[in-house]
CSV table of C-alpha atoms in Angstrom, one decimal:
chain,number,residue,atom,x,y,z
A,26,UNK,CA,110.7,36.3,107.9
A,27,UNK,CA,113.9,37.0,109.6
A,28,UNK,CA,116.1,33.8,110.7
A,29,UNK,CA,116.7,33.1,114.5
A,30,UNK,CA,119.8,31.4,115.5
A,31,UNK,CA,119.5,27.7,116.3
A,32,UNK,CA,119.3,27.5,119.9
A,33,UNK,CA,122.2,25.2,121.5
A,34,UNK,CA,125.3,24.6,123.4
A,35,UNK,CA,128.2,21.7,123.3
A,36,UNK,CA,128.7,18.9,124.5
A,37,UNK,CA,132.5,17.1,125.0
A,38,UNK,CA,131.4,13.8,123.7
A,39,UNK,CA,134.3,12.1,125.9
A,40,UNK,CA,133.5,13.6,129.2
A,41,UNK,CA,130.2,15.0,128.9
A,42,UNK,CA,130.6,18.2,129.8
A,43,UNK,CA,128.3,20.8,128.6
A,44,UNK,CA,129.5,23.9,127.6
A,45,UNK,CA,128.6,27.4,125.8
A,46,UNK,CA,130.0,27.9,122.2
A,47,UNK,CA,132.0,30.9,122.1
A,48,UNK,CA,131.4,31.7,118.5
A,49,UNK,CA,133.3,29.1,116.2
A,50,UNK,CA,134.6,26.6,119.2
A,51,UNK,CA,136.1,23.8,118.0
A,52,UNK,CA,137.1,21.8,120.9
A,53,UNK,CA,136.6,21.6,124.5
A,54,UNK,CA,139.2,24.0,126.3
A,55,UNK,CA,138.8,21.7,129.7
A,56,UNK,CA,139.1,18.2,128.2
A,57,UNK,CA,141.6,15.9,129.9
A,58,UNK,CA,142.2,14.3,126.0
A,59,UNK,CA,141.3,14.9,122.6
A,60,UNK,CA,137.7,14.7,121.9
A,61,UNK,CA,134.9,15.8,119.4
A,62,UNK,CA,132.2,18.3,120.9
A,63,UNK,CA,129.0,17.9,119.6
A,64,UNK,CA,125.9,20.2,119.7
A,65,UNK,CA,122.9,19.7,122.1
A,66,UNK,CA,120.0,21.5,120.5
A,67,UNK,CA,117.6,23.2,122.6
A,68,UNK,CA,114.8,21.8,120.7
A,69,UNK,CA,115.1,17.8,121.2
A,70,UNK,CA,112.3,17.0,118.2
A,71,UNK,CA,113.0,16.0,114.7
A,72,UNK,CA,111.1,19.2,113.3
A,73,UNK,CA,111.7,20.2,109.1
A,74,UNK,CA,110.9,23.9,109.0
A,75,UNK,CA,108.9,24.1,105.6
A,76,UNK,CA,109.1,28.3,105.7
A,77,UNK,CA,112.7,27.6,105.0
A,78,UNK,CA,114.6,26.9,101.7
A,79,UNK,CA,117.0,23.9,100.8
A,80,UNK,CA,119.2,22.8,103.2
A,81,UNK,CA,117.7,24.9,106.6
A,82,UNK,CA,114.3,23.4,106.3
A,83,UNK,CA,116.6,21.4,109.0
A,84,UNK,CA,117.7,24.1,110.6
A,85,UNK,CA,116.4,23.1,114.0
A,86,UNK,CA,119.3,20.5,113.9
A,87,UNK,CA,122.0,22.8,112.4
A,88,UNK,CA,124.5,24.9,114.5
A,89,UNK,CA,123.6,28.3,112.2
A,90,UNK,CA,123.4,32.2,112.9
A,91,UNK,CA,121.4,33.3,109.1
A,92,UNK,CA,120.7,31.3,105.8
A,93,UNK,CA,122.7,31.6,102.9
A,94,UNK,CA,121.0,32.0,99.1
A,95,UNK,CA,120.5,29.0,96.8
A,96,UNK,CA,120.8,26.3,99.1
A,97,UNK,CA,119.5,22.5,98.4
A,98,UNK,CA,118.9,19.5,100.5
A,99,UNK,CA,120.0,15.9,99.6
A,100,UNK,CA,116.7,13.9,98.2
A,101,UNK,CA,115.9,10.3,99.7
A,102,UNK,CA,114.0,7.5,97.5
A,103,UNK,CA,113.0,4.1,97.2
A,104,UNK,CA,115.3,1.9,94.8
A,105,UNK,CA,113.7,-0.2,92.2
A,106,UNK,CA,116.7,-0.7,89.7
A,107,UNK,CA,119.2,-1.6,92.1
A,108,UNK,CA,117.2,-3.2,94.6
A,109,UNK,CA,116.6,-5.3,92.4
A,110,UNK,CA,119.6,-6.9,91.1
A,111,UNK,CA,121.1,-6.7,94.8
A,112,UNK,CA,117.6,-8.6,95.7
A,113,UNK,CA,116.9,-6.5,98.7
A,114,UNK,CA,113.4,-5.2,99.6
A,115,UNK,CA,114.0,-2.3,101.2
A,116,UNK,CA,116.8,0.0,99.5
A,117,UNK,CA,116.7,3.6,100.2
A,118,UNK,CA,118.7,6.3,98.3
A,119,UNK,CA,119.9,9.6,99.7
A,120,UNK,CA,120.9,11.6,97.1
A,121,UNK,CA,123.4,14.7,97.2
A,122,UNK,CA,124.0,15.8,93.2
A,123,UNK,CA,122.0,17.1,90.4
A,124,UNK,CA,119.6,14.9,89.0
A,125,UNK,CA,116.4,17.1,88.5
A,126,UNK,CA,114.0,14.0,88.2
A,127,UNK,CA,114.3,12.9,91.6
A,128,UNK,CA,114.2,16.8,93.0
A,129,UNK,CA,118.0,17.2,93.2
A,130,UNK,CA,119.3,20.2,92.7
A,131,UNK,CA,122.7,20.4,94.1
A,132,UNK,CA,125.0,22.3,91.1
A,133,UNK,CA,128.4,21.3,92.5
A,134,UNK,CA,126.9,17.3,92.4
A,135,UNK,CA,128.3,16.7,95.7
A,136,UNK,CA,126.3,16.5,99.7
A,137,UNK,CA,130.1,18.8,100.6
A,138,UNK,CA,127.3,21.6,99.8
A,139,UNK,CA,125.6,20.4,103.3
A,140,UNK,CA,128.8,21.3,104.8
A,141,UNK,CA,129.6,24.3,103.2
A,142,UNK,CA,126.0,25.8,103.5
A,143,UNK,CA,125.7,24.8,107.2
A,144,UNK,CA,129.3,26.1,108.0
A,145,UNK,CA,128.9,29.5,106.3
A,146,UNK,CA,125.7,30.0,108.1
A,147,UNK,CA,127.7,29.3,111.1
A,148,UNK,CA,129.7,32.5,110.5
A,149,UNK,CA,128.9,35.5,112.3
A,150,UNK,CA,127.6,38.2,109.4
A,151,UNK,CA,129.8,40.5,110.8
A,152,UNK,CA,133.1,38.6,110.9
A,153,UNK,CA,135.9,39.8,108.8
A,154,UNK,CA,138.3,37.0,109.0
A,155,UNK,CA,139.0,34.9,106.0
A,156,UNK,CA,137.8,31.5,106.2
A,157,UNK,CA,140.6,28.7,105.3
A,158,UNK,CA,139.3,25.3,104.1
A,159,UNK,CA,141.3,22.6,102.9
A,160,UNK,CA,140.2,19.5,99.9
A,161,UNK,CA,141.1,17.1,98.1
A,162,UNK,CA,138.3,18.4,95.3
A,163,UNK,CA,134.3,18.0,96.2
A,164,UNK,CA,134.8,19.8,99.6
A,165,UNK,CA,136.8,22.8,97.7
A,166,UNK,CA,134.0,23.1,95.0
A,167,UNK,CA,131.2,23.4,97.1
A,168,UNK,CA,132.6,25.8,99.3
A,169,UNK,CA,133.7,27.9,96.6
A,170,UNK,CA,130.6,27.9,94.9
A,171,UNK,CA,128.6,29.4,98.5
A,172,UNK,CA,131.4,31.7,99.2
A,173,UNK,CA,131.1,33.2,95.7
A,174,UNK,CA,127.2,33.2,96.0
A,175,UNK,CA,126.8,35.0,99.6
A,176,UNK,CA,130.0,37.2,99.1
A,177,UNK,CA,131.8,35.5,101.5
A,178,UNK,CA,135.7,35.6,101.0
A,179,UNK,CA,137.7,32.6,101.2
A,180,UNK,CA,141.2,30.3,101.0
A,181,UNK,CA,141.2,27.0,99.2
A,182,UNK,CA,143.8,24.5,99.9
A,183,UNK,CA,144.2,21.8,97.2
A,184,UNK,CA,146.7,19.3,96.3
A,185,UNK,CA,147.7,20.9,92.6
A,186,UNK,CA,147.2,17.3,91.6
A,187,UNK,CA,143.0,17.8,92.1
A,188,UNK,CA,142.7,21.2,90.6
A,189,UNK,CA,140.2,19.4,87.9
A,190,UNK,CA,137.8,19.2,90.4
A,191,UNK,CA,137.5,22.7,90.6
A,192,UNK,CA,134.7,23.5,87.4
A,193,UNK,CA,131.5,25.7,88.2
A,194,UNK,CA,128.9,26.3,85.7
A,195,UNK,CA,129.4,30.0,86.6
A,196,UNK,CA,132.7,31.9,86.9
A,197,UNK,CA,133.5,32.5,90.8
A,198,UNK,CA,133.9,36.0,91.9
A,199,UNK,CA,136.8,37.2,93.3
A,200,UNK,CA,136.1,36.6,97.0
A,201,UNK,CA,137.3,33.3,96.4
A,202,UNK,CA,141.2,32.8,96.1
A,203,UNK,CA,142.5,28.7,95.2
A,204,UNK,CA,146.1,28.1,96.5
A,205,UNK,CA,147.7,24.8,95.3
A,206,UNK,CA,150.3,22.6,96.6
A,207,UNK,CA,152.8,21.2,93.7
A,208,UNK,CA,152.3,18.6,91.5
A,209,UNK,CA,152.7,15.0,93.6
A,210,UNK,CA,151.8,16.2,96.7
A,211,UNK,CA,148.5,15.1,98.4
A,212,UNK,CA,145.4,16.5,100.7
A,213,UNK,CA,147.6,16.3,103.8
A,214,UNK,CA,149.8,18.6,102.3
A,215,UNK,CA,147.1,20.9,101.5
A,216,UNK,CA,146.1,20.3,105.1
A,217,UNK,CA,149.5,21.9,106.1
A,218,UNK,CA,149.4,24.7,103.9
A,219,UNK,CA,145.9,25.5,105.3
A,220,UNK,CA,147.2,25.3,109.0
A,221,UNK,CA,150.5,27.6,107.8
A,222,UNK,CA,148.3,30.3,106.8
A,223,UNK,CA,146.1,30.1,110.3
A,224,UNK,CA,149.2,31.1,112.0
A,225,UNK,CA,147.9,34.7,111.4
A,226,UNK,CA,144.5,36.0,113.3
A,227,UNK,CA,143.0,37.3,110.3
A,228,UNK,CA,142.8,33.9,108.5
A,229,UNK,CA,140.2,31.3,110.6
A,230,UNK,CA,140.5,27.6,109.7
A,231,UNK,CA,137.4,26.1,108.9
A,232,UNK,CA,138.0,22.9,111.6
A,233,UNK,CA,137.0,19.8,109.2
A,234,UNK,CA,135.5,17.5,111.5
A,235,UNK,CA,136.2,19.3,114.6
A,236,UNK,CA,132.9,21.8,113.6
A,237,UNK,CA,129.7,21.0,114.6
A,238,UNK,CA,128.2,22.6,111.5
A,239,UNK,CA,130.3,20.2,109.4
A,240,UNK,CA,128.8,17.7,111.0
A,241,UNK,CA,125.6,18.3,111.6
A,242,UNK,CA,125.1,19.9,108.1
A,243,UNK,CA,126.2,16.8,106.4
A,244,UNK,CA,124.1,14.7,109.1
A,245,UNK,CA,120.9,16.2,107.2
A,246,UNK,CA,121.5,13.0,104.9
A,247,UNK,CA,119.9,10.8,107.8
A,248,UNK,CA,117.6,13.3,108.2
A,249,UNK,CA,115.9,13.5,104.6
A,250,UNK,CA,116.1,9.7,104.7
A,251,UNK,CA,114.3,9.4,108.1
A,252,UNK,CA,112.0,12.1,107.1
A,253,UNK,CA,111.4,9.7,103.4
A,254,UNK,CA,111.2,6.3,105.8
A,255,UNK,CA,109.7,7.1,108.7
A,256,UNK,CA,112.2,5.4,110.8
A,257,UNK,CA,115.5,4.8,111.9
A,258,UNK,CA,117.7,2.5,109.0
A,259,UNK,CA,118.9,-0.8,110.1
A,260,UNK,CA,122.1,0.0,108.1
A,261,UNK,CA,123.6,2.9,106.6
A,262,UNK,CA,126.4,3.1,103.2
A,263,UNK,CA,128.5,5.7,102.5
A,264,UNK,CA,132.7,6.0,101.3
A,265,UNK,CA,134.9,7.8,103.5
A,266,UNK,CA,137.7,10.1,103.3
A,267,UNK,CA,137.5,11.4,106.8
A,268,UNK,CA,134.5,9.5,107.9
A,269,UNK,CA,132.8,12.6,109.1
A,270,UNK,CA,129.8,12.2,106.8
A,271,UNK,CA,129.5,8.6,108.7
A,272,UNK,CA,129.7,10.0,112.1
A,273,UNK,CA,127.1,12.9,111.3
A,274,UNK,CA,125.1,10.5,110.4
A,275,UNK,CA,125.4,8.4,113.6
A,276,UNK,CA,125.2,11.2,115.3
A,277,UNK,CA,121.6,12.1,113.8
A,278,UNK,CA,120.5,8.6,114.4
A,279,UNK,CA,121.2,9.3,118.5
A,280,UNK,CA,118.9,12.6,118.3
A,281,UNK,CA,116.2,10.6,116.8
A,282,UNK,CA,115.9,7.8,118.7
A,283,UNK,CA,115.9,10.5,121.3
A,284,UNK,CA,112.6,12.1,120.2
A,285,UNK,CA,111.3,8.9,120.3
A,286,UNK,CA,109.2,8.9,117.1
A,287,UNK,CA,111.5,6.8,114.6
A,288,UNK,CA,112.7,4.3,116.7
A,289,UNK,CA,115.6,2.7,118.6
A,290,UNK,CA,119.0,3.6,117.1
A,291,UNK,CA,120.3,0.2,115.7
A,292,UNK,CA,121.7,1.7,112.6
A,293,UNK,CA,124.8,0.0,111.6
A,294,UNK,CA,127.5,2.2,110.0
A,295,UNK,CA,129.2,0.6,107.2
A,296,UNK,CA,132.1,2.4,105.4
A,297,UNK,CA,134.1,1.8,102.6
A,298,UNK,CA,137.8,2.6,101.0
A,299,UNK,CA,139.5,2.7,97.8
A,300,UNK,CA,142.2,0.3,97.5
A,301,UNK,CA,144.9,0.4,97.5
A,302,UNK,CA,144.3,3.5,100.1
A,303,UNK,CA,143.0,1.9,102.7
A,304,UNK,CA,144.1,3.6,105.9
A,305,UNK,CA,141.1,3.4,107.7
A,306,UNK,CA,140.2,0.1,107.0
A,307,UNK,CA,143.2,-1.5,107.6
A,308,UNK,CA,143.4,-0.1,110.9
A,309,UNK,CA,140.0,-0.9,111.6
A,310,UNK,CA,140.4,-4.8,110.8
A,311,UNK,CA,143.4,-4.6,112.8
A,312,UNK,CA,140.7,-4.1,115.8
A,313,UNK,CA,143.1,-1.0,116.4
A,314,UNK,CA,141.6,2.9,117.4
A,315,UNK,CA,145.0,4.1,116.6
A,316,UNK,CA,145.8,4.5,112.7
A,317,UNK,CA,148.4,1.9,111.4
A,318,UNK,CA,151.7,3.7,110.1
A,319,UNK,CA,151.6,5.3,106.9
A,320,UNK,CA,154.8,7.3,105.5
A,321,UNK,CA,153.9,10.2,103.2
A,322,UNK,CA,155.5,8.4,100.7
A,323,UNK,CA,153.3,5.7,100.7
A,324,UNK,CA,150.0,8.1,101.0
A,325,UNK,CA,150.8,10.0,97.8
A,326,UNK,CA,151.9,7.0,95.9
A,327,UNK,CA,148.6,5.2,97.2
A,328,UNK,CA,146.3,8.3,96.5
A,329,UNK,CA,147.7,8.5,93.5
A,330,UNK,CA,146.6,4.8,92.2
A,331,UNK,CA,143.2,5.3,93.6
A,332,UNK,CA,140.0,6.2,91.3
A,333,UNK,CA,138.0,7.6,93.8
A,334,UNK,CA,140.8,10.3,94.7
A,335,UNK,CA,138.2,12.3,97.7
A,336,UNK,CA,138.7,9.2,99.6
A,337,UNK,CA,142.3,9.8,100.9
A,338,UNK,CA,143.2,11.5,103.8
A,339,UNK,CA,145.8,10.4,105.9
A,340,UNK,CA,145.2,12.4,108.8
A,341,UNK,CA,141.2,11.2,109.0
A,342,UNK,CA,138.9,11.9,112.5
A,343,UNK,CA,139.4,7.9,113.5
A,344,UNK,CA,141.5,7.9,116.8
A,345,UNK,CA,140.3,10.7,118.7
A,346,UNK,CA,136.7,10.1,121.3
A,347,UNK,CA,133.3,10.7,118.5
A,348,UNK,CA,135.3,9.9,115.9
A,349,UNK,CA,135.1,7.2,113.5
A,350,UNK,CA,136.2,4.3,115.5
A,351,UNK,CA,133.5,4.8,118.0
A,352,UNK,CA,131.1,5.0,115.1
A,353,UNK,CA,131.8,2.0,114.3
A,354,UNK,CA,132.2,0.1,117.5
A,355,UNK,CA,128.7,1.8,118.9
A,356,UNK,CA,126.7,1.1,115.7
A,357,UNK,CA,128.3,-2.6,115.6
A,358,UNK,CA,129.5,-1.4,111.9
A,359,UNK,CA,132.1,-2.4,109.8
A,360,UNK,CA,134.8,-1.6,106.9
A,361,UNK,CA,134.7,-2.4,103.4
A,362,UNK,CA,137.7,-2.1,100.6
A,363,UNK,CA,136.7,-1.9,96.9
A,364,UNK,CA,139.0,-2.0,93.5
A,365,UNK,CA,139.1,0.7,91.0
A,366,UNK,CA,137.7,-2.0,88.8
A,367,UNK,CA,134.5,-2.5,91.7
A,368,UNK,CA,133.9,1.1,91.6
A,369,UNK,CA,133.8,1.3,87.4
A,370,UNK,CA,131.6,-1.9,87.2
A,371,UNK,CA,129.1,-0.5,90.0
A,372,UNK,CA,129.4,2.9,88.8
A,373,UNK,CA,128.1,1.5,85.2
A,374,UNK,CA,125.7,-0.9,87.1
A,375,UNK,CA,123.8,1.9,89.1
A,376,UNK,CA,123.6,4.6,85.7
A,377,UNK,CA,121.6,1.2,83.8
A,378,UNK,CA,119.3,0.8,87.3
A,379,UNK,CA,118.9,3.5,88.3
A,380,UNK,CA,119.1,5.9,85.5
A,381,UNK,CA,122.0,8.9,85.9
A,382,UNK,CA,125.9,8.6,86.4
A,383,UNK,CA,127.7,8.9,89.7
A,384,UNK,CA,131.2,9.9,91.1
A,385,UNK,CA,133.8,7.1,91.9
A,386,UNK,CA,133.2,7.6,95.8
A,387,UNK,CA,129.3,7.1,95.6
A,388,UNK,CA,130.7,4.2,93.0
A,389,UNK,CA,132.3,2.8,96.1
A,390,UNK,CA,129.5,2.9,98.3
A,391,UNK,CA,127.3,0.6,95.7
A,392,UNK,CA,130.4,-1.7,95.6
A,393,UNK,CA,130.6,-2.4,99.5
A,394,UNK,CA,127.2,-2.9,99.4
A,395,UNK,CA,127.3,-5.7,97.0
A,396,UNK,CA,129.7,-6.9,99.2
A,397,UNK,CA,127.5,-7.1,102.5
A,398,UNK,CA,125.0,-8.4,100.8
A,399,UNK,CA,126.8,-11.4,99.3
A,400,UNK,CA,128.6,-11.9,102.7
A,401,UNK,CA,124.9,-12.0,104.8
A,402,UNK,CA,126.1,-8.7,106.7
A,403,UNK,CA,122.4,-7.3,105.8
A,404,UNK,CA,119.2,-9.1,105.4
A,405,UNK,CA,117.5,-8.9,102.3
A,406,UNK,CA,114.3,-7.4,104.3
A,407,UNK,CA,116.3,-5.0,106.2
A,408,UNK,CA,115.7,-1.1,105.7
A,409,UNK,CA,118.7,0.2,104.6
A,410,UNK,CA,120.0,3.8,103.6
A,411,UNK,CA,122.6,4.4,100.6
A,412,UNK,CA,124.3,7.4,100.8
A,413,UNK,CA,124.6,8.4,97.3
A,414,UNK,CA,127.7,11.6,97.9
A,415,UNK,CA,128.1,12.7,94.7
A,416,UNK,CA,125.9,12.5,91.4
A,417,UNK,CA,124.7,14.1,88.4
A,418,UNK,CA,127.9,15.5,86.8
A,419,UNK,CA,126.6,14.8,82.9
A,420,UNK,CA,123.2,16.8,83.2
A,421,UNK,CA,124.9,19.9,85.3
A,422,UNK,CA,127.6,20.4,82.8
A,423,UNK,CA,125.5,19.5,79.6
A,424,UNK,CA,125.6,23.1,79.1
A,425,UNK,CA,129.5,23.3,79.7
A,426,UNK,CA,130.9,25.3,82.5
A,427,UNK,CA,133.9,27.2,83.8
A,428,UNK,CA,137.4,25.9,84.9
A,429,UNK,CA,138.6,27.7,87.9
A,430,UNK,CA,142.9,27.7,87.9
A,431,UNK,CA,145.0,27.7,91.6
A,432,UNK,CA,145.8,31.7,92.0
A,433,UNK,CA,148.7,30.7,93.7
A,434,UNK,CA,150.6,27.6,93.5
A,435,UNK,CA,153.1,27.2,97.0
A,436,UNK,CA,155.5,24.8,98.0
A,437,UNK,CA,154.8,23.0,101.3
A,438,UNK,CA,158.9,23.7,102.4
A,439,UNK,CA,157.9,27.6,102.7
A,440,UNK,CA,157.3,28.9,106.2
A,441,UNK,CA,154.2,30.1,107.6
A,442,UNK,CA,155.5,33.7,107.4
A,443,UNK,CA,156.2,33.1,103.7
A,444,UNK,CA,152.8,31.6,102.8
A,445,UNK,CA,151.5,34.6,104.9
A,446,UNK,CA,152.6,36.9,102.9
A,447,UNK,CA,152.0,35.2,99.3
A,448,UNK,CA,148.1,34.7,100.8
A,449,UNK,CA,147.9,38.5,101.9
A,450,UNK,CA,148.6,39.7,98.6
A,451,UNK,CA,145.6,37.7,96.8
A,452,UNK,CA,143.4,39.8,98.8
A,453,UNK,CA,145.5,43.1,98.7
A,454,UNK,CA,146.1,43.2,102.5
């Protein structure tokens, strides 16, 4: 059956304004500030398309133009091991990795395939630019892995520092180029070799959280847990780099409570940070929207020290009107901070509970969870959803896999006509 596009427009989350997207619009050309636009779908139910595959069985809710091959959705359960030792009644997980048992299928072992599935389906089929996205390592694996599937050609951006990150259990084709930033330098960094390289027309940055299908691809979380639950969590987990997992999910929780079948929205968003990078937080419990000072010194030195390393990003989606600091003041959410040590113990904790390993991040999450619960933050009865980001990595390498190296390695001093030109010859321009 052919795919029809999802029908929607935007909406400037600041103003209100609503709007036609042009294509791949990003922002809202007539707002007074900076804002986040978000997508109004036409169809106002929660409705899971089971004709569909994977991820666009939620496709009503996704900003997309086709489907893309070999797509999965995250998987949503009910905790018995670590409910257990955390005492609470109610524990759901929603799981983004590779862990066959509970249904997931995700190969990269990280929900950064809802984003990347979502925003490639946002593309139109007949675009020729070359799509630009910039990581600090999940985010570049996953998008890699769809480009390379669905033929799609594509930069990655990635601190040189993170290039481990990049292993597939296939070897990528050669629509997919890696450009690294030296050794020592961090994801902002790669953010401004990205942004160099959009100087030119024929490149087309992907927007991070500024794209609706970001968003609303990673928002399916909520969405397979609501689907699992049948309502609305009372509180919501998940570690943050950006946060834009966090606000998706928000986001989803207003739509809901807008059909009116799953309840009133009183979700609390609670997110958590690797100390010692703790940009977000601190500003946060400073009861500040605008980020405390940070040099780059101090980012790279911090990112450096920190275990789960996708959690830094100095130039996060907090400040601006959406964006994480309205999250967390709508929801009535809050910040957590965890140790390397935290993340280790829980990490260890949740593979004897619950029975498969994962990532540092998702480590995190578990952590700050302990944490509310010890501090009374959630009742023991409350219904509350883990977001489980990354998982899985020992059963979808068991068979080993494939390292993929930077094809370029470029300083960050070089000028946009400079990297330009390096990019251009990758793809023989």
């Amino acid at each position: 059956m052919k795919f029809k596009p999802t029908s929607y427009k935007l909406m400037n989350v600041s103003t209100g304004r609503i709007f036609e997207d042009e294509g791949w619009t990003l922002s809202d050309p007539q707002s007074p500030s900076p804002s986040l636009v978000r997508a109004v779908y036409e169809n106002e139910k929660f409705t899971p398309m089971d004709n569909l595959k994977g991820l666009y069985r939620y496709a009503q809710w996704m900003p997309i133009n086709r489907t893309l091959k070999r797509s999965h959705a995250p998987v949503t359960y009910k905790s018995k091991g670590l409910a257990d030792i955390l005492g609470l009644e109610n524990l759901y997980i929603t799981l983004s990795g590779y862990v066959p048992k509970h249904g997931a299928r995700m190969e990269t072992c990280s929900f950064k395939e809802t984003e990347a599935f979502s925003i490639c389906a946002r593309l139109p089929k007949k675009d020729k630019r070359i799509l630009v996205v910039q990581s600090a390592g999940n985010t570049a694996r996953a998008f890699a892995r769809v480009c390379s599937d669905n033929d799609i050609p594509i930069v990655i951006c990635i601190p040189n520092d993170n290039i481990s990150d990049l292993w597939f259990l296939k070897k990528l084709k050669p629509c997919v180029k890696v450009v690294a930033t030296p050794h020592g330098t961090d994801y902002f960094d790669a953010i401004a070799l990205g942004e160099k390289l959009c100087q030119d027309p024929k490149y087309m940055a992907e927007g991070g959280a500024k794209n609706v299908a970001r968003r609303d691809g990673m928002g399916t979380t909520l969405l397979s847990a609501v689907e699992k639950i049948g309502r609305i969590p009372d509180a919501y987990f998940q570690a943050v780099g950006s946060g834009t997992g966090a606000i998706a999910a928000y986001e989803n929780a207003q739509r809901l409570e807008k059909d009116g079948r799953f309840g009133k929205n009183n979700m609390r968003v609670y997110c958590v940070q690797n100390a010692p990078f703790t940009l977000m937080y601190d500003s946060w419990k400073n009861g500040s929207r605008d980020l405390v000072p940070i040099t780059a010194e101090e980012s790279r030195t911090n990112s450096e020290k920190i275990l789960a390393k996708v959690l830094s990003n100095r130039k996060p989606p907090y400040s601006i009107a959406g964006g994480l600091y309205d999250t967390l003041k709508e929801s009535n959410g809050d910040f957590f901070k965890v140790t390397n040590d935290d993340i280790v113990y829980w990490m260890l904790q949740f593979y004897n509970k619950e029975g498969y390993d994962i990532f540092p991040a998702s480590g995190a999450a578990v952590a700050a969870l302990k944490q509310a619960v010890d501090s009374g933050a959630v009742k023991k009865d409350e219904t509350i959803m883990l977001n489980i980001t990354g998982a899985g990595m020992i059963n979808a390498t068991s068979k080993g896999f494939d390292h993929k190296k930077a094809d370029l390695v470029l300083s960050t001093d070089l000028s946009a006509e400079e990297v330009i030109s390096s990019v251009d010859k990758l793809f023989k321009l």
